[in-house]
Protein backbone atom coordinates (compact mmCIF):
# COMPACT_ATOMS: atom_id res chain seq x y z
CA UNK A 1 0.00 0.00 0.00
CA UNK A 2 1.15 3.52 -0.71
CA UNK A 3 0.80 4.77 2.86
CA UNK A 4 3.03 2.07 4.26
CA UNK A 5 0.58 1.29 7.05
CA UNK A 6 -1.09 -2.05 6.65
CA UNK A 7 -4.67 -2.31 7.81
CA UNK A 8 -5.87 -5.56 9.24
CA UNK A 9 -8.70 -6.54 11.50
CA UNK A 10 -8.83 -8.16 14.89
CA UNK A 11 -11.61 -9.34 17.14
CA UNK A 12 -12.18 -7.71 20.52
CA UNK A 13 -14.37 -8.77 23.44
CA UNK A 14 -16.70 -5.90 24.38
CA UNK A 15 -16.86 -7.16 27.96
CA UNK A 16 -13.19 -7.37 28.88
CA UNK A 17 -11.31 -6.02 25.87
CA UNK A 18 -9.47 -9.27 25.18
CA UNK A 19 -8.19 -9.43 21.60
CA UNK A 20 -8.07 -12.37 19.29
CA UNK A 21 -7.05 -12.88 15.66
CA UNK A 22 -10.30 -14.70 14.86
CA UNK A 23 -13.93 -14.73 15.89
CA UNK A 24 -14.91 -16.86 18.84
CA UNK A 25 -18.35 -17.56 20.26
CA UNK A 26 -17.06 -17.35 23.79
CA UNK A 27 -14.35 -15.01 25.03
CA UNK A 28 -11.53 -17.19 26.42
CA UNK A 29 -10.53 -14.49 28.93
CA UNK A 30 -13.81 -13.61 30.65
CA UNK A 31 -16.09 -16.41 29.48
CA UNK A 32 -18.77 -14.10 28.08
CA UNK A 33 -20.75 -15.35 25.09
CA UNK A 34 -21.31 -13.48 21.82
CA UNK A 35 -19.27 -10.45 22.79
CA UNK A 36 -16.56 -10.46 20.09
CA UNK A 37 -16.64 -7.60 17.57
CA UNK A 38 -14.41 -7.05 14.56
CA UNK A 39 -12.32 -3.87 14.37
CA UNK A 40 -9.62 -2.66 12.08
CA UNK A 41 -6.25 -2.02 13.62
CA UNK A 42 -3.42 -0.13 11.97
CA UNK A 43 -0.07 -1.80 12.00
CA UNK A 44 3.16 0.00 11.39
CA UNK A 45 2.21 3.43 12.73
CA UNK A 46 2.00 2.41 16.34
CA UNK A 47 5.76 2.03 16.88
CA UNK A 48 6.09 5.76 16.56
CA UNK A 49 4.69 6.11 20.05
CA UNK A 50 6.28 3.25 21.85
CA UNK A 51 9.82 4.11 20.75
CA UNK A 52 9.79 7.55 22.35
CA UNK A 53 12.11 7.51 25.35
CA UNK A 54 10.59 8.87 28.53
CA UNK A 55 14.05 9.60 29.94
CA UNK A 56 13.28 7.68 33.14
CA UNK A 57 15.61 5.08 34.69
CA UNK A 58 14.92 2.36 37.25
CA UNK A 59 15.75 3.55 40.75
CA UNK A 60 16.01 1.83 44.15
CA UNK A 61 12.77 1.78 46.13
CA UNK A 62 14.53 3.28 49.13
CA UNK A 63 15.55 6.34 47.09
CA UNK A 64 12.04 7.16 46.02
CA UNK A 65 11.03 10.27 47.83
CA UNK A 66 7.84 9.58 49.70
CA UNK A 67 5.26 12.03 50.79
CA UNK A 68 1.63 11.41 51.58
CA UNK A 69 -0.42 11.27 48.42
CA UNK A 70 -1.74 14.72 47.68
CA UNK A 71 -5.49 14.93 47.85
CA UNK A 72 -7.71 17.74 46.76
CA UNK A 73 -11.17 18.31 48.14
CA UNK A 74 -13.89 18.69 45.51
CA UNK A 75 -16.15 20.59 47.93
CA UNK A 76 -18.69 17.83 47.70
CA UNK A 77 -18.74 15.81 50.92
CA UNK A 78 -20.31 12.70 49.41
CA UNK A 79 -17.95 12.60 46.44
CA UNK A 80 -14.90 13.27 48.63
CA UNK A 81 -15.87 10.42 50.94
CA UNK A 82 -16.35 8.09 47.96
CA UNK A 83 -12.89 8.94 46.67
CA UNK A 84 -11.38 8.28 50.10
CA UNK A 85 -11.02 11.91 51.19
CA UNK A 86 -10.64 13.89 47.98
CA UNK A 87 -9.16 13.30 44.55
CA UNK A 88 -5.53 12.10 44.44
CA UNK A 89 -3.09 13.94 42.21
CA UNK A 90 -2.27 12.13 39.01
CA UNK A 91 -5.17 9.72 39.36
CA UNK A 92 -7.59 8.68 36.62
CA UNK A 93 -11.16 8.42 37.88
CA UNK A 94 -13.84 6.81 35.76
CA UNK A 95 -17.49 7.76 36.30
CA UNK A 96 -19.73 5.21 34.61
CA UNK A 97 -23.47 4.92 34.23
CA UNK A 98 -26.40 4.68 31.87
CA UNK A 99 -27.21 7.62 29.62
CA UNK A 100 -29.26 10.31 31.34
CA UNK A 101 -28.37 9.33 34.88
CA UNK A 102 -26.38 12.48 35.68
CA UNK A 103 -22.71 11.91 34.81
CA UNK A 104 -22.33 15.17 32.89
CA UNK A 105 -24.26 17.06 35.54
CA UNK A 106 -22.05 15.77 38.36
CA UNK A 107 -18.83 16.36 36.47
CA UNK A 108 -19.81 19.94 35.62
CA UNK A 109 -20.83 20.60 39.20
CA UNK A 110 -17.29 19.80 40.34
CA UNK A 111 -15.57 22.78 38.63
CA UNK A 112 -18.52 25.01 39.53
CA UNK A 113 -18.15 24.24 43.22
CA UNK A 114 -14.33 24.55 43.10
CA UNK A 115 -13.81 27.97 41.46
CA UNK A 116 -10.29 28.15 42.93
CA UNK A 117 -9.18 25.22 40.73
CA UNK A 118 -8.16 25.70 37.14
CA UNK A 119 -10.26 23.03 35.44
CA UNK A 120 -10.11 21.89 31.85
CA UNK A 121 -13.52 20.53 30.89
CA UNK A 122 -13.26 18.64 27.63
CA UNK A 123 -16.60 18.01 26.01
CA UNK A 124 -17.10 15.69 23.09
CA UNK A 125 -20.83 15.21 23.49
CA UNK A 126 -22.22 18.68 23.98
CA UNK A 127 -21.19 21.93 22.37
CA UNK A 128 -19.59 24.66 24.48
CA UNK A 129 -22.89 26.56 24.34
CA UNK A 130 -24.83 23.61 25.71
CA UNK A 131 -22.34 23.28 28.55
CA UNK A 132 -22.78 26.98 29.30
CA UNK A 133 -26.55 26.54 29.34
CA UNK A 134 -26.25 23.70 31.82
CA UNK A 135 -23.78 25.67 33.95
CA UNK A 136 -26.23 28.58 34.13
CA UNK A 137 -28.87 26.20 35.33
CA UNK A 138 -26.59 24.70 37.96
CA UNK A 139 -25.49 28.10 39.29
CA UNK A 140 -22.21 28.54 41.10
CA UNK A 141 -19.07 30.34 40.05
CA UNK A 142 -17.31 29.28 36.90
CA UNK A 143 -14.16 31.34 37.49
CA UNK A 144 -11.46 28.76 36.79
CA UNK A 145 -13.31 26.54 34.35
CA UNK A 146 -12.11 26.26 30.76
CA UNK A 147 -14.45 24.57 28.28
CA UNK A 148 -12.73 22.78 25.43
CA UNK A 149 -14.86 21.24 22.71
CA UNK A 150 -12.56 18.64 21.11
CA UNK A 151 -12.52 14.92 20.42
CA UNK A 152 -9.04 14.26 19.03
CA UNK A 153 -6.93 12.90 21.89
CA UNK A 154 -3.60 14.15 20.54
CA UNK A 155 -4.91 17.74 20.64
CA UNK A 156 -6.42 17.29 24.08
CA UNK A 157 -3.19 15.93 25.56
CA UNK A 158 -1.16 18.71 23.97
CA UNK A 159 -3.53 21.38 25.24
CA UNK A 160 -3.56 19.90 28.74
CA UNK A 161 0.26 19.89 28.85
CA UNK A 162 0.29 23.51 27.75
CA UNK A 163 -2.39 24.75 30.18
CA UNK A 164 -1.43 22.45 33.09
CA UNK A 165 -4.83 22.58 34.81
CA UNK A 166 -5.42 21.52 38.45
CA UNK A 167 -8.16 19.16 37.32
CA UNK A 168 -9.36 17.77 34.05
CA UNK A 169 -12.76 16.33 33.07
CA UNK A 170 -13.28 14.35 29.86
CA UNK A 171 -16.89 13.76 28.72
CA UNK A 172 -17.04 11.08 27.39
CA UNK A 173 -14.51 8.37 26.51
CA UNK A 174 -16.85 7.00 23.83
CA UNK A 175 -16.61 10.18 21.77
CA UNK A 176 -12.80 10.54 21.91
CA UNK A 177 -10.44 9.14 19.31
CA UNK A 178 -6.77 8.87 18.56
CA UNK A 179 -5.47 9.23 15.01
CA UNK A 180 -3.16 6.24 15.52
CA UNK A 181 -6.09 3.84 15.82
CA UNK A 182 -8.06 3.11 12.67
CA UNK A 183 -11.40 2.09 14.09
CA UNK A 184 -14.18 4.56 14.85
CA UNK A 185 -14.73 6.36 18.19
CA UNK A 186 -16.44 4.17 20.78
CA UNK A 187 -14.81 0.95 19.58
CA UNK A 188 -12.84 -1.22 21.97
CA UNK A 189 -9.43 -0.30 20.58
CA UNK A 190 -10.19 3.44 20.57
CA UNK A 191 -11.49 3.38 24.12
CA UNK A 192 -8.45 1.49 25.35
CA UNK A 193 -6.04 3.79 23.54
CA UNK A 194 -7.75 7.01 24.68
CA UNK A 195 -7.83 5.85 28.30
CA UNK A 196 -4.18 4.82 28.12
CA UNK A 197 -3.25 8.26 26.75
CA UNK A 198 -5.11 9.98 29.58
CA UNK A 199 -3.48 7.69 32.11
CA UNK A 200 -0.04 8.57 30.75
CA UNK A 201 -0.93 12.25 30.91
CA UNK A 202 -2.18 11.98 34.50
CA UNK A 203 0.85 10.04 35.75
CA UNK A 204 3.41 12.24 34.02
CA UNK A 205 1.91 15.62 34.89
CA UNK A 206 0.10 14.87 38.16
CA UNK A 207 -3.16 16.29 36.81
CA UNK A 208 -6.12 14.37 38.23
CA UNK A 209 -8.41 13.31 35.38
CA UNK A 210 -12.12 12.49 35.65
CA UNK A 211 -13.24 10.39 32.71
CA UNK A 212 -16.87 9.71 31.88
CA UNK A 213 -18.03 6.46 30.28
CA UNK A 214 -21.46 5.21 29.26
CA UNK A 215 -22.77 1.77 29.86
CA UNK A 216 -25.94 0.35 28.46
CA UNK A 217 -28.28 -2.03 30.24
CA UNK A 218 -27.23 -4.85 27.95
CA UNK A 219 -23.57 -3.87 28.14
CA UNK A 220 -23.54 -4.12 24.34
CA UNK A 221 -21.43 -1.04 23.67
CA UNK A 222 -17.80 -1.25 24.59
CA UNK A 223 -17.37 0.74 27.74
CA UNK A 224 -16.31 0.99 31.35
CA UNK A 225 -15.85 -2.77 31.80
CA UNK A 226 -12.81 -2.61 29.54
CA UNK A 227 -11.45 0.40 31.37
CA UNK A 228 -11.66 -1.00 34.87
CA UNK A 229 -8.14 -2.44 34.66
CA UNK A 230 -6.65 0.78 33.37
CA UNK A 231 -8.09 3.44 35.66
CA UNK A 232 -7.35 4.03 39.37
CA UNK A 233 -10.89 4.61 40.58
CA UNK A 234 -14.24 3.46 39.18
CA UNK A 235 -17.40 5.19 40.38
CA UNK A 236 -20.61 3.86 38.99
CA UNK A 237 -24.10 5.31 39.01
CA UNK A 238 -26.79 2.86 40.03
CA UNK A 239 -30.49 2.98 40.38
CA UNK A 240 -33.24 4.26 38.25
CA UNK A 241 -32.75 7.28 36.03
CA UNK A 242 -36.45 8.07 36.22
CA UNK A 243 -36.53 8.44 40.00
CA UNK A 244 -35.11 11.45 41.78
CA UNK A 245 -32.42 9.61 43.75
CA UNK A 246 -29.11 8.63 42.18
CA UNK A 247 -26.71 6.25 43.86
CA UNK A 248 -23.01 6.45 43.14
CA UNK A 249 -20.89 3.50 44.22
CA UNK A 250 -17.12 3.08 44.21
CA UNK A 251 -16.37 -0.28 42.59
CA UNK A 252 -12.63 0.09 42.51
CA UNK A 253 -10.40 2.50 44.38
CA UNK A 254 -6.63 2.31 44.53
CA UNK A 255 -6.59 5.04 47.17
CA UNK A 256 -9.51 4.20 49.43
CA UNK A 257 -12.10 1.64 50.38
CA UNK A 258 -14.47 0.17 47.84
CA UNK A 259 -18.21 -0.47 47.99
CA UNK A 260 -18.71 3.01 49.41
CA UNK A 261 -22.05 4.43 48.46
CA UNK A 262 -23.03 8.05 48.01
CA UNK A 263 -26.59 9.23 47.54
CA UNK A 264 -27.63 12.23 45.47
CA UNK A 265 -30.97 13.76 44.68
CA UNK A 266 -31.58 15.13 41.17
CA UNK A 267 -33.14 18.55 41.57
CA UNK A 268 -33.84 21.39 39.16
CA UNK A 269 -30.42 22.75 40.08
CA UNK A 270 -28.38 19.61 39.61
CA UNK A 271 -27.41 16.85 42.02
CA UNK A 272 -27.79 17.56 45.72
CA UNK A 273 -25.89 15.51 48.30
CA UNK A 274 -28.07 13.40 50.58
CA UNK A 275 -26.09 12.96 53.77
CA UNK A 276 -28.73 10.87 55.55
CA UNK A 277 -29.82 8.13 53.12
CA UNK A 278 -32.18 6.49 55.63
CA UNK A 279 -34.57 9.38 55.12
CA UNK A 280 -35.05 8.53 51.47
CA UNK A 281 -35.04 4.77 51.89
CA UNK A 282 -37.87 4.62 54.42
CA UNK A 283 -40.63 6.63 52.79
CA UNK A 284 -43.38 7.84 55.06
CA UNK A 285 -46.80 6.33 54.50
CA UNK A 286 -49.96 5.68 56.41
CA UNK A 287 -49.79 3.20 59.25
CA UNK A 288 -50.97 -0.31 58.68
CA UNK A 289 -49.64 -1.34 55.25
CA UNK A 290 -48.94 -5.02 54.98
CA UNK A 291 -45.98 -6.40 53.04
CA UNK A 292 -43.51 -3.83 54.33
CA UNK A 293 -40.53 -4.49 56.61
CA UNK A 294 -37.55 -2.27 57.41
CA UNK A 295 -34.04 -3.69 57.31
CA UNK A 296 -30.98 -2.23 59.04
CA UNK A 297 -28.25 -2.75 56.45
CA UNK A 298 -24.67 -1.65 56.06
CA UNK A 299 -23.64 -0.60 52.59
CA UNK A 300 -20.03 0.35 52.21
CA UNK A 301 -19.13 1.71 55.62
CA UNK A 302 -22.42 3.36 56.49
CA UNK A 303 -25.39 1.79 58.26
CA UNK A 304 -28.81 2.77 57.06
CA UNK A 305 -32.39 1.65 57.10
CA UNK A 306 -34.13 0.43 54.03
CA UNK A 307 -37.74 -0.45 53.33
CA UNK A 308 -38.33 -3.90 51.84
CA UNK A 309 -41.67 -4.35 50.07
CA UNK A 310 -43.27 -7.66 49.16
CA UNK A 311 -46.47 -8.69 47.46
CA UNK A 312 -47.72 -12.25 47.76
CA UNK A 313 -50.80 -13.25 45.79
CA UNK A 314 -52.32 -16.46 44.46
CA UNK A 315 -50.76 -17.50 41.17
CA UNK A 316 -53.10 -16.88 38.28
CA UNK A 317 -51.24 -19.16 35.88
CA UNK A 318 -49.93 -22.58 36.64
CA UNK A 319 -46.35 -21.66 37.43
CA UNK A 320 -46.02 -19.00 40.13
CA UNK A 321 -43.92 -15.95 39.31
CA UNK A 322 -41.05 -14.79 41.44
CA UNK A 323 -39.57 -11.44 40.75
CA UNK A 324 -37.21 -9.24 42.72
CA UNK A 325 -35.97 -5.70 42.13
CA UNK A 326 -32.72 -4.85 43.87
CA UNK A 327 -32.39 -8.32 45.40
CA UNK A 328 -31.05 -11.61 44.06
CA UNK A 329 -34.02 -13.64 42.84
CA UNK A 330 -32.20 -16.92 43.58
CA UNK A 331 -31.79 -15.84 47.18
CA UNK A 332 -35.50 -14.98 47.30
CA UNK A 333 -36.32 -18.46 46.01
CA UNK A 334 -34.07 -19.95 48.67
CA UNK A 335 -35.79 -17.95 51.43
CA UNK A 336 -39.21 -19.01 50.13
CA UNK A 337 -38.07 -22.64 50.13
CA UNK A 338 -36.88 -22.28 53.72
CA UNK A 339 -40.25 -20.79 54.74
CA UNK A 340 -42.04 -23.67 53.02
CA UNK A 341 -39.88 -26.51 54.28
CA UNK A 342 -38.82 -25.35 57.74
CA UNK A 343 -41.80 -23.31 58.88
CA UNK A 344 -44.65 -24.92 56.96
CA UNK A 345 -45.89 -21.87 55.01
CA UNK A 346 -47.57 -22.82 51.77
CA UNK A 347 -46.04 -20.42 49.28
CA UNK A 348 -45.44 -22.73 46.34
CA UNK A 349 -48.66 -21.69 44.58
CA UNK A 350 -48.22 -17.99 45.24
CA UNK A 351 -46.73 -15.24 43.08
CA UNK A 352 -44.09 -13.34 45.04
CA UNK A 353 -42.82 -9.88 44.09
CA UNK A 354 -40.10 -8.14 46.04
CA UNK A 355 -38.80 -4.60 45.82
CA UNK A 356 -36.11 -2.62 47.60
CA UNK A 357 -37.01 1.04 48.13
CA UNK A 358 -35.10 3.79 46.36
CA UNK A 359 -33.69 1.62 43.56
CA UNK A 360 -30.96 0.27 45.84
CA UNK A 361 -29.35 -3.08 45.04
CA UNK A 362 -28.80 -5.10 48.19
CA UNK A 363 -26.39 -8.00 48.33
CA UNK A 364 -26.03 -8.19 52.09
CA UNK A 365 -27.45 -11.34 53.72
CA UNK A 366 -28.46 -9.19 56.72
CA UNK A 367 -31.46 -8.17 54.66
CA UNK A 368 -32.86 -11.76 54.69
CA UNK A 369 -34.82 -11.33 57.89
CA UNK A 370 -36.67 -8.25 56.59
CA UNK A 371 -37.38 -10.04 53.29
CA UNK A 372 -38.89 -13.00 55.13
CA UNK A 373 -40.97 -10.70 57.34
CA UNK A 374 -42.22 -8.62 54.39
CA UNK A 375 -43.26 -11.80 52.55
CA UNK A 376 -45.05 -13.21 55.61
CA UNK A 377 -46.66 -9.85 56.34
CA UNK A 378 -48.10 -9.71 52.83
CA UNK A 379 -49.11 -13.36 52.94
CA UNK A 380 -51.07 -12.92 56.21
CA UNK A 381 -52.13 -9.38 55.26
CA UNK A 382 -50.88 -8.36 58.69
CA UNK A 383 -49.04 -5.04 59.01
CA UNK A 384 -45.77 -4.92 60.92
CA UNK A 385 -45.48 -1.92 63.27
CA UNK A 386 -43.70 1.08 61.79
CA UNK A 387 -41.31 1.26 64.74
CA UNK A 388 -39.88 -2.25 64.16
CA UNK A 389 -36.82 -3.12 62.09
CA UNK A 390 -34.76 -6.24 61.35
CA UNK A 391 -31.16 -7.36 60.85
CA UNK A 392 -30.34 -11.03 60.40
CA UNK A 393 -29.34 -13.70 57.93
CA UNK A 394 -31.61 -16.71 57.39
CA UNK A 395 -29.87 -20.08 57.12
CA UNK A 396 -31.01 -23.11 55.17
CA UNK A 397 -32.41 -24.83 58.24
CA UNK A 398 -34.49 -21.81 59.14
CA UNK A 399 -32.13 -20.55 61.82
CA UNK A 400 -31.47 -16.84 62.16
CA UNK A 401 -27.77 -16.17 61.98
CA UNK A 402 -25.92 -13.18 63.36
CA UNK A 403 -24.57 -10.48 61.05
CA UNK A 404 -21.56 -8.23 61.35
CA UNK A 405 -21.54 -4.85 63.05
CA UNK A 406 -24.87 -5.47 64.79
CA UNK A 407 -24.24 -2.66 67.25
CA UNK A 408 -23.90 -0.04 64.54
CA UNK A 409 -27.16 -1.20 63.00
CA UNK A 410 -28.92 -0.99 66.36
CA UNK A 411 -27.43 2.46 66.90
CA UNK A 412 -28.70 3.75 63.55
CA UNK A 413 -32.16 2.28 64.19
CA UNK A 414 -32.30 3.93 67.63
CA UNK A 415 -31.15 7.25 66.16
CA UNK A 416 -34.02 7.17 63.67
CA UNK A 417 -36.55 6.50 66.38
CA UNK A 418 -37.21 2.78 65.94
CA UNK A 419 -38.46 1.13 69.14
CA UNK A 420 -37.70 -2.54 68.41
CA UNK A 421 -35.08 -4.41 66.41
CA UNK A 422 -35.10 -8.15 65.73
CA UNK A 423 -31.67 -9.77 65.56
CA UNK A 424 -30.21 -13.28 65.85
CA UNK A 425 -30.23 -14.99 69.23
CA UNK A 426 -26.70 -16.21 68.57
CA UNK A 427 -25.03 -12.85 68.22
CA UNK A 428 -23.65 -10.67 70.96
CA UNK A 429 -24.76 -7.11 71.37
CA UNK A 430 -23.71 -5.13 74.40
CA UNK A 431 -23.96 -1.35 74.66
CA UNK A 432 -27.54 -1.17 73.49
CA UNK A 433 -28.55 2.48 73.28
CA UNK A 434 -31.47 3.86 75.27
CA UNK A 435 -34.97 3.72 73.86
CA UNK A 436 -34.72 0.62 71.67
CA UNK A 437 -35.69 -2.91 72.59
CA UNK A 438 -33.52 -5.66 71.12
CA UNK A 439 -35.49 -8.85 70.46
CA UNK A 440 -33.42 -11.96 69.88
CA UNK A 441 -34.88 -14.73 67.78
CA UNK A 442 -33.32 -18.12 67.07
CA UNK A 443 -35.40 -19.36 64.14
CA UNK A 444 -38.33 -18.53 61.91
CA UNK A 445 -40.85 -20.24 64.16
CA UNK A 446 -39.92 -18.12 67.17
CA UNK A 447 -39.85 -15.00 64.96
CA UNK A 448 -43.43 -15.67 63.86
CA UNK A 449 -44.56 -16.32 67.43
CA UNK A 450 -43.13 -13.02 68.50
CA UNK A 451 -44.17 -10.91 65.49
CA UNK A 452 -47.49 -12.26 64.23
CA UNK A 453 -49.29 -13.13 67.43
P1 LIG B 1 -26.88 14.18 32.37
O1 LIG B 1 -25.90 14.65 33.37
O2 LIG B 1 -26.95 14.87 31.08
O3 LIG B 1 -26.76 12.61 32.12
P2 LIG B 1 -25.56 11.78 31.48
O4 LIG B 1 -24.43 12.70 31.24
O5 LIG B 1 -25.29 10.73 32.50
O6 LIG B 1 -26.10 11.18 30.23
O7 LIG B 1 -28.29 14.26 33.15
C1 LIG B 1 -29.41 14.24 32.43
C2 LIG B 1 -30.67 14.25 33.26
O8 LIG B 1 -30.62 15.04 34.42
C3 LIG B 1 -31.71 14.81 32.37
O9 LIG B 1 -32.75 13.87 32.28
C4 LIG B 1 -32.12 16.09 33.00
C5 LIG B 1 -31.72 15.93 34.43
N1 LIG B 1 -31.32 17.19 35.07
C6 LIG B 1 -32.08 17.70 36.10
O10 LIG B 1 -33.10 17.14 36.50
N2 LIG B 1 -31.68 18.86 36.72
C7 LIG B 1 -30.57 19.55 36.32
O11 LIG B 1 -30.25 20.59 36.91
C8 LIG B 1 -29.80 19.03 35.24
C9 LIG B 1 -28.58 19.74 34.76
C10 LIG B 1 -30.21 17.84 34.64
MG1 LIG C 1 -23.65 13.29 29.38
Coordinates of C-alpha atoms in Angstrom, one line a residue, residues 369 372-373 376 390 400 422 441-452:
X369 CA -34.8 -11.3 57.9
X372 CA -38.9 -13.0 55.1
X373 CA -41.0 -10.7 57.3
X376 CA -45.0 -13.2 55.6
X390 CA -34.8 -6.2 61.3
X400 CA -31.5 -16.8 62.2
X422 CA -35.1 -8.1 65.7
X441 CA -34.9 -14.7 67.8
X442 CA -33.3 -18.1 67.1
X443 CA -35.4 -19.4 64.1
X444 CA -38.3 -18.5 61.9
X445 CA -40.9 -20.2 64.2
X446 CA -39.9 -18.1 67.2
X447 CA -39.8 -15.0 65.0
X448 CA -43.4 -15.7 63.9
X449 CA -44.6 -16.3 67.4
X450 CA -43.1 -13.0 68.5
X451 CA -44.2 -10.9 65.5
X452 CA -47.5 -12.3 64.2

